[in-house]
Amino acid sequence: QTLTTGQYDLVSYAIAGACFALFAYFLHSWRSASEVGVRYRPAVLAGMCIAGVATASYVVLVIRWDTGFTLSDGVYVPGEPARATLYPRYTDWTVTVPLLTAELLAVCSLAGARARRTRFTTMAAAFLMIVTGFLGSQVVAQGRSTSGLVVWGVISSVFYLYLYLALVGAVRASRSSMSPEAFTSLRNASIVLLGTFGVYPLVYAVPVFVDVTPSWFVGMQLAYSAADVLAKVGFGVLIHKVAKLRTAEDV
Amino acid sequence: QTLTTGQYDLVSYAIAGACFALFAYFLHSWRSASEVGVRYRPAVLAGMCIAGVATASYVVLVIRWDTGFTLSDGVYVPGEPARATLYPRYTDWTVTVPLLTAELLAVCSLAGARARRTRFTTMAAAFLMIVTGFLGSQVVAQGRSTSGLVVWGVISSVFYLYLYLALVGAVRASRSSMSPEAFTSLRNASIVLLGTFGVYPLVYAVPVFVDVTPSWFVGMQLAYSAADVLAKVGFGVLIHKVAKLRTAEDV
Ligand SMILES: CC1=C(/C=C/C(C)=C/C=C/C(C)=C/C=O)C(C)(C)CCC1
Ligand SMILES: CC1=C(/C=C/C(C)=C/C=C/C(C)=C/C=O)C(C)(C)CCC1
């Protein structure tokens, strides 16, 4: 499948833009972690680790995109490295999605054994959700088998559902232990995170319903890049705000 | 030996995922070392060094895996760099396994001459265990001689046994000097470390018992990647917890 120069440049732009946004957020969280009290520091450190890993992952993606196509007769023709411009994203998510749930929980106010159990089960569910999604989207028949996509997609969705409910429950349970202002930011953060969570299964399901034309492929790349920035940077900025507010309240 | 695209992608995913997990842990231990008191700081610093070395080692592995195979007629055919996707792991372990034992001992409570002796002998045993294992798995007849594998495997196992007993002894001896909570985490950490230690000799022994088909080869790569993450990151997180709890107790 060939891309027009417009399509190719648009994706180059989106991938490199996401990479820069993540890098900026990485630098910010590196230098601002100390503004947050020790108690909520794990949230900011999780955000920093997420941004570091995601930046590295996007650097690889940019290189693959760059080397993966050759311009001939005015169109971009994909070569071998172009195979690997969707699935490396799963590698990133395998590490970052469990960390995103840890980041959210680190500013909620579950305590003791309940906090440990929720953290462990949600991180495990996030990990398994991505691994099973990866099997469907890439390993089984290179993601070209509709039944493979559906079966693994359904298994992955079970973990998704658990994760969703557990995180909503944790946020709800935290309402009484912080100021309304901090809780509003926490609620916004969880809306951003769980809202962007909806984008990924939709993109995953594209090949089930339509034939993946170049336009669809470009759309998938743009959707993933935008959702990654929102879920990591947008969410992270809101969590940082909650952590700072709660630090001030605890004094 | 050729790999299907599914097999190839699965290993790419596992290696890159391990690399990201180690990188995240590296960033985390870099930035959080100061949360731990000076007395237990060496444990966190050892964890950081381990993660840094292992991340670099996995970057090399990812590059080798990427450049080591060419896709032709829908299957991945190994080229020369593909030879070096198992044994570079020994290079990493030669440095990191002695550091892992130092990391564990740094939160135990052996004192004075006994602490120094235990640290020296366990680090030496860990080093010799890996060096002798490397001789059997790679240097003697490229690891294809069963007798070479067995002889060096047995020699390596002697060091393994010593290491195992010495570390269990050090953990046991530390029980009385810390809170039950800290000791529980220390015990869990040593279970994770010594449990994953069991994976490596099993994978080493695979060629002694079976013909290494592509599926076995893929399984070996997956097992090593998962065990490395558990032994370095999972173990490290638990040690970090012990170090923080003991810092608080010492005040
Ligand atoms: C339910 C479901 C999925 C969910 C994926 C999600 C929720 C990914 C979230 C990624 C994030 C938040 C990345 C951060 O940058 C998959 C794996 C596509 C497979 C199909 C079923
Ligand atoms: C006993 C034995 C071995 C043990 C290896 C071990 C125990 C390796 C541990 C590695 C770790 C923990 C890496 C950390 O990431 C060898 C060398 C395979 C050779 C065969 C005999």
Short mmCIF file of N, CA, C and O in Angstrom, two decimals, chain A residues 52-118:
data_model
loop_
_atom_site.label_atom_id
_atom_site.label_comp_id
_atom_site.label_asym_id
_atom_site.label_seq_id
_atom_site.Cartn_x
_atom_site.Cartn_y
_atom_site.Cartn_z
N GLY A 52 9.23 9.22 29.87
CA GLY A 52 10.55 8.79 29.38
C GLY A 52 10.43 7.61 28.43
O GLY A 52 11.00 7.60 27.33
N VAL A 53 9.67 6.61 28.85
CA VAL A 53 9.50 5.43 28.01
C VAL A 53 8.79 5.80 26.71
O VAL A 53 9.18 5.37 25.62
N ALA A 54 7.72 6.62 26.81
CA ALA A 54 6.96 6.94 25.62
C ALA A 54 7.79 7.78 24.65
O ALA A 54 7.69 7.61 23.43
N THR A 55 8.61 8.68 25.17
CA THR A 55 9.48 9.45 24.28
C THR A 55 10.40 8.51 23.51
O THR A 55 10.52 8.60 22.29
N ALA A 56 11.03 7.58 24.24
CA ALA A 56 11.93 6.62 23.58
C ALA A 56 11.17 5.82 22.52
O ALA A 56 11.66 5.61 21.41
N SER A 57 9.96 5.42 22.87
CA SER A 57 9.18 4.62 21.93
C SER A 57 8.84 5.43 20.67
O SER A 57 8.89 4.90 19.55
N TYR A 58 8.53 6.70 20.84
CA TYR A 58 8.23 7.54 19.67
C TYR A 58 9.48 7.84 18.84
O TYR A 58 9.39 7.98 17.62
N VAL A 59 10.63 7.93 19.49
CA VAL A 59 11.86 8.11 18.71
C VAL A 59 12.03 6.92 17.76
O VAL A 59 12.32 7.09 16.56
N VAL A 60 11.82 5.72 18.30
CA VAL A 60 11.92 4.52 17.46
C VAL A 60 10.90 4.58 16.33
O VAL A 60 11.20 4.27 15.17
N LEU A 61 9.69 5.00 16.66
CA LEU A 61 8.62 5.08 15.67
C LEU A 61 8.98 6.07 14.56
O LEU A 61 8.76 5.80 13.37
N VAL A 62 9.53 7.21 14.96
CA VAL A 62 9.92 8.22 13.97
C VAL A 62 10.97 7.64 13.02
O VAL A 62 10.88 7.79 11.80
N ILE A 63 11.94 6.92 13.60
CA ILE A 63 12.99 6.33 12.76
C ILE A 63 12.41 5.28 11.82
O ILE A 63 12.73 5.24 10.62
N ARG A 64 11.52 4.44 12.35
CA ARG A 64 10.91 3.42 11.50
C ARG A 64 10.11 4.06 10.37
O ARG A 64 10.13 3.58 9.24
N TRP A 65 9.39 5.11 10.70
CA TRP A 65 8.57 5.77 9.69
C TRP A 65 9.46 6.39 8.62
O TRP A 65 9.18 6.32 7.42
N ASP A 66 10.56 6.95 9.08
CA ASP A 66 11.50 7.62 8.19
C ASP A 66 12.18 6.64 7.24
O ASP A 66 12.33 6.91 6.06
N THR A 67 12.61 5.50 7.79
CA THR A 67 13.35 4.54 6.97
C THR A 67 12.42 3.54 6.29
O THR A 67 12.86 2.78 5.43
N GLY A 68 11.15 3.53 6.67
CA GLY A 68 10.26 2.48 6.22
C GLY A 68 9.66 2.70 4.83
O GLY A 68 9.08 1.79 4.26
N PHE A 69 9.78 3.91 4.30
CA PHE A 69 9.14 4.22 3.01
C PHE A 69 10.17 4.79 2.04
O PHE A 69 11.10 5.48 2.46
N THR A 70 9.99 4.50 0.78
CA THR A 70 10.81 5.16 -0.23
C THR A 70 9.91 5.90 -1.20
O THR A 70 8.86 5.40 -1.62
N LEU A 71 10.35 7.11 -1.53
CA LEU A 71 9.59 7.94 -2.46
C LEU A 71 9.92 7.50 -3.88
O LEU A 71 11.08 7.54 -4.30
N SER A 72 8.93 7.02 -4.60
CA SER A 72 9.22 6.73 -6.00
C SER A 72 8.00 7.09 -6.84
O SER A 72 6.86 6.77 -6.49
N ASP A 73 8.24 7.82 -7.92
CA ASP A 73 7.16 8.33 -8.78
C ASP A 73 6.15 9.16 -8.00
O ASP A 73 4.93 9.05 -8.22
N GLY A 74 6.64 9.92 -7.03
CA GLY A 74 5.75 10.82 -6.32
C GLY A 74 4.89 10.18 -5.24
O GLY A 74 4.07 10.85 -4.63
N VAL A 75 5.04 8.87 -4.99
CA VAL A 75 4.30 8.26 -3.89
C VAL A 75 5.27 7.52 -2.96
O VAL A 75 6.36 7.11 -3.38
N TYR A 76 4.86 7.34 -1.71
CA TYR A 76 5.70 6.64 -0.75
C TYR A 76 5.35 5.16 -0.72
O TYR A 76 4.21 4.77 -0.43
N VAL A 77 6.36 4.33 -1.01
CA VAL A 77 6.16 2.89 -1.06
C VAL A 77 6.74 2.27 0.20
O VAL A 77 7.91 2.50 0.52
N PRO A 78 5.95 1.49 0.94
CA PRO A 78 6.45 0.94 2.20
C PRO A 78 7.45 -0.19 1.98
O PRO A 78 7.27 -1.00 1.06
N GLY A 79 8.49 -0.23 2.78
CA GLY A 79 9.44 -1.34 2.78
C GLY A 79 9.28 -2.13 4.06
O GLY A 79 8.28 -1.98 4.77
N GLU A 80 10.30 -2.92 4.39
CA GLU A 80 10.14 -3.81 5.53
C GLU A 80 9.92 -3.11 6.87
O GLU A 80 9.04 -3.53 7.62
N PRO A 81 10.68 -2.05 7.20
CA PRO A 81 10.48 -1.46 8.54
C PRO A 81 9.08 -0.87 8.72
O PRO A 81 8.64 -0.65 9.84
N ALA A 82 8.36 -0.63 7.62
CA ALA A 82 7.02 -0.06 7.71
C ALA A 82 6.04 -1.03 8.36
O ALA A 82 4.99 -0.62 8.86
N ARG A 83 6.36 -2.33 8.32
CA ARG A 83 5.52 -3.31 9.04
C ARG A 83 5.38 -2.92 10.49
O ARG A 83 4.37 -3.17 11.12
N ALA A 84 6.49 -2.35 11.04
CA ALA A 84 6.56 -2.14 12.48
C ALA A 84 6.28 -0.70 12.87
O ALA A 84 7.08 -0.07 13.53
N THR A 85 5.16 -0.14 12.39
CA THR A 85 4.83 1.21 12.84
C THR A 85 3.54 1.23 13.65
O THR A 85 3.16 2.26 14.18
N LEU A 86 2.85 0.10 13.72
CA LEU A 86 1.69 0.05 14.62
C LEU A 86 2.01 -0.78 15.86
O LEU A 86 1.78 -0.34 16.98
N TYR A 87 2.58 -1.97 15.68
CA TYR A 87 2.67 -2.83 16.85
C TYR A 87 3.69 -2.39 17.91
O TYR A 87 3.49 -2.70 19.08
N PRO A 88 4.76 -1.63 17.56
CA PRO A 88 5.65 -1.21 18.65
C PRO A 88 4.92 -0.35 19.68
O PRO A 88 5.35 -0.21 20.81
N ARG A 89 3.79 0.24 19.27
CA ARG A 89 3.02 1.01 20.23
C ARG A 89 2.54 0.12 21.38
O ARG A 89 2.47 0.57 22.52
N TYR A 90 2.24 -1.14 21.09
CA TYR A 90 1.80 -2.04 22.15
C TYR A 90 2.90 -2.26 23.18
O TYR A 90 2.63 -2.43 24.36
N THR A 91 4.14 -2.26 22.72
CA THR A 91 5.27 -2.45 23.64
C THR A 91 5.30 -1.33 24.67
O THR A 91 5.44 -1.55 25.87
N ASP A 92 5.18 -0.12 24.17
CA ASP A 92 5.12 1.07 25.01
C ASP A 92 3.97 0.94 26.01
O ASP A 92 4.14 1.04 27.23
N TRP A 93 2.77 0.64 25.49
CA TRP A 93 1.59 0.57 26.37
C TRP A 93 1.73 -0.51 27.44
O TRP A 93 1.20 -0.34 28.55
N THR A 94 2.39 -1.61 27.10
CA THR A 94 2.53 -2.70 28.07
C THR A 94 3.17 -2.19 29.36
O THR A 94 2.83 -2.63 30.45
N VAL A 95 4.10 -1.26 29.21
CA VAL A 95 4.76 -0.70 30.38
C VAL A 95 4.00 0.52 30.90
O VAL A 95 3.83 0.70 32.10
N THR A 96 3.52 1.38 29.98
CA THR A 96 2.99 2.66 30.45
C THR A 96 1.55 2.59 30.97
O THR A 96 1.21 3.35 31.88
N VAL A 97 0.72 1.71 30.44
CA VAL A 97 -0.67 1.69 30.93
C VAL A 97 -0.73 1.22 32.39
O VAL A 97 -1.39 1.85 33.21
N PRO A 98 0.00 0.14 32.77
CA PRO A 98 0.03 -0.16 34.22
C PRO A 98 0.56 1.01 35.05
O PRO A 98 0.03 1.29 36.13
N LEU A 99 1.54 1.74 34.53
CA LEU A 99 2.05 2.88 35.28
C LEU A 99 1.03 4.01 35.35
O LEU A 99 0.97 4.73 36.35
N LEU A 100 0.23 4.19 34.29
CA LEU A 100 -0.82 5.21 34.34
C LEU A 100 -1.83 4.89 35.43
O LEU A 100 -2.29 5.80 36.15
N THR A 101 -2.17 3.61 35.59
CA THR A 101 -3.12 3.29 36.68
C THR A 101 -2.45 3.55 38.03
O THR A 101 -3.10 4.06 38.95
N ALA A 102 -1.16 3.24 38.15
CA ALA A 102 -0.46 3.52 39.41
C ALA A 102 -0.42 5.02 39.68
O ALA A 102 -0.56 5.47 40.82
N GLU A 103 -0.24 5.81 38.61
CA GLU A 103 -0.18 7.27 38.75
C GLU A 103 -1.52 7.80 39.29
O GLU A 103 -1.55 8.63 40.21
N LEU A 104 -2.61 7.28 38.73
CA LEU A 104 -3.93 7.73 39.20
C LEU A 104 -4.15 7.33 40.66
O LEU A 104 -4.56 8.15 41.49
N LEU A 105 -3.83 6.07 40.98
CA LEU A 105 -4.10 5.59 42.33
C LEU A 105 -3.23 6.29 43.37
O LEU A 105 -3.63 6.43 44.53
N ALA A 106 -2.05 6.78 42.95
CA ALA A 106 -1.15 7.41 43.91
C ALA A 106 -1.69 8.72 44.46
O ALA A 106 -1.23 9.19 45.50
N VAL A 107 -2.67 9.33 43.79
CA VAL A 107 -3.29 10.54 44.36
C VAL A 107 -4.71 10.28 44.86
O VAL A 107 -5.39 11.20 45.32
N CYS A 108 -5.18 9.03 44.74
CA CYS A 108 -6.46 8.69 45.36
C CYS A 108 -6.19 8.43 46.84
O CYS A 108 -5.05 8.44 47.28
N SER A 109 -7.26 8.15 47.61
CA SER A 109 -6.94 7.96 49.02
C SER A 109 -7.41 6.63 49.57
O SER A 109 -7.93 6.57 50.67
N LEU A 110 -7.20 5.58 48.82
CA LEU A 110 -7.37 4.25 49.39
C LEU A 110 -6.20 4.04 50.35
O LEU A 110 -5.12 4.57 50.13
N ALA A 111 -6.42 3.25 51.40
CA ALA A 111 -5.33 3.07 52.37
C ALA A 111 -5.03 1.59 52.59
O ALA A 111 -5.86 0.73 52.31
N GLY A 112 -3.83 1.34 53.07
CA GLY A 112 -3.43 0.02 53.56
C GLY A 112 -3.62 -1.11 52.58
O GLY A 112 -3.29 -0.99 51.39
N ALA A 113 -4.18 -2.21 53.08
CA ALA A 113 -4.30 -3.43 52.28
C ALA A 113 -5.17 -3.19 51.04
O ALA A 113 -4.88 -3.69 49.96
N ARG A 114 -6.24 -2.39 51.19
CA ARG A 114 -7.11 -2.15 50.04
C ARG A 114 -6.34 -1.44 48.93
O ARG A 114 -6.48 -1.78 47.74
N ALA A 115 -5.50 -0.47 49.31
CA ALA A 115 -4.72 0.26 48.31
C ALA A 115 -3.76 -0.69 47.58
O ALA A 115 -3.66 -0.66 46.36
N ARG A 116 -3.07 -1.53 48.37
CA ARG A 116 -2.12 -2.45 47.75
C ARG A 116 -2.82 -3.41 46.81
O ARG A 116 -2.33 -3.68 45.71
N ARG A 117 -3.98 -3.93 47.25
CA ARG A 117 -4.68 -4.90 46.41
C ARG A 117 -5.16 -4.24 45.13
O ARG A 117 -4.99 -4.79 44.04
N THR A 118 -5.78 -3.06 45.26
CA THR A 118 -6.28 -2.38 44.06
C THR A 118 -5.14 -2.06 43.10
O THR A 118 -5.27 -2.26 41.89
#
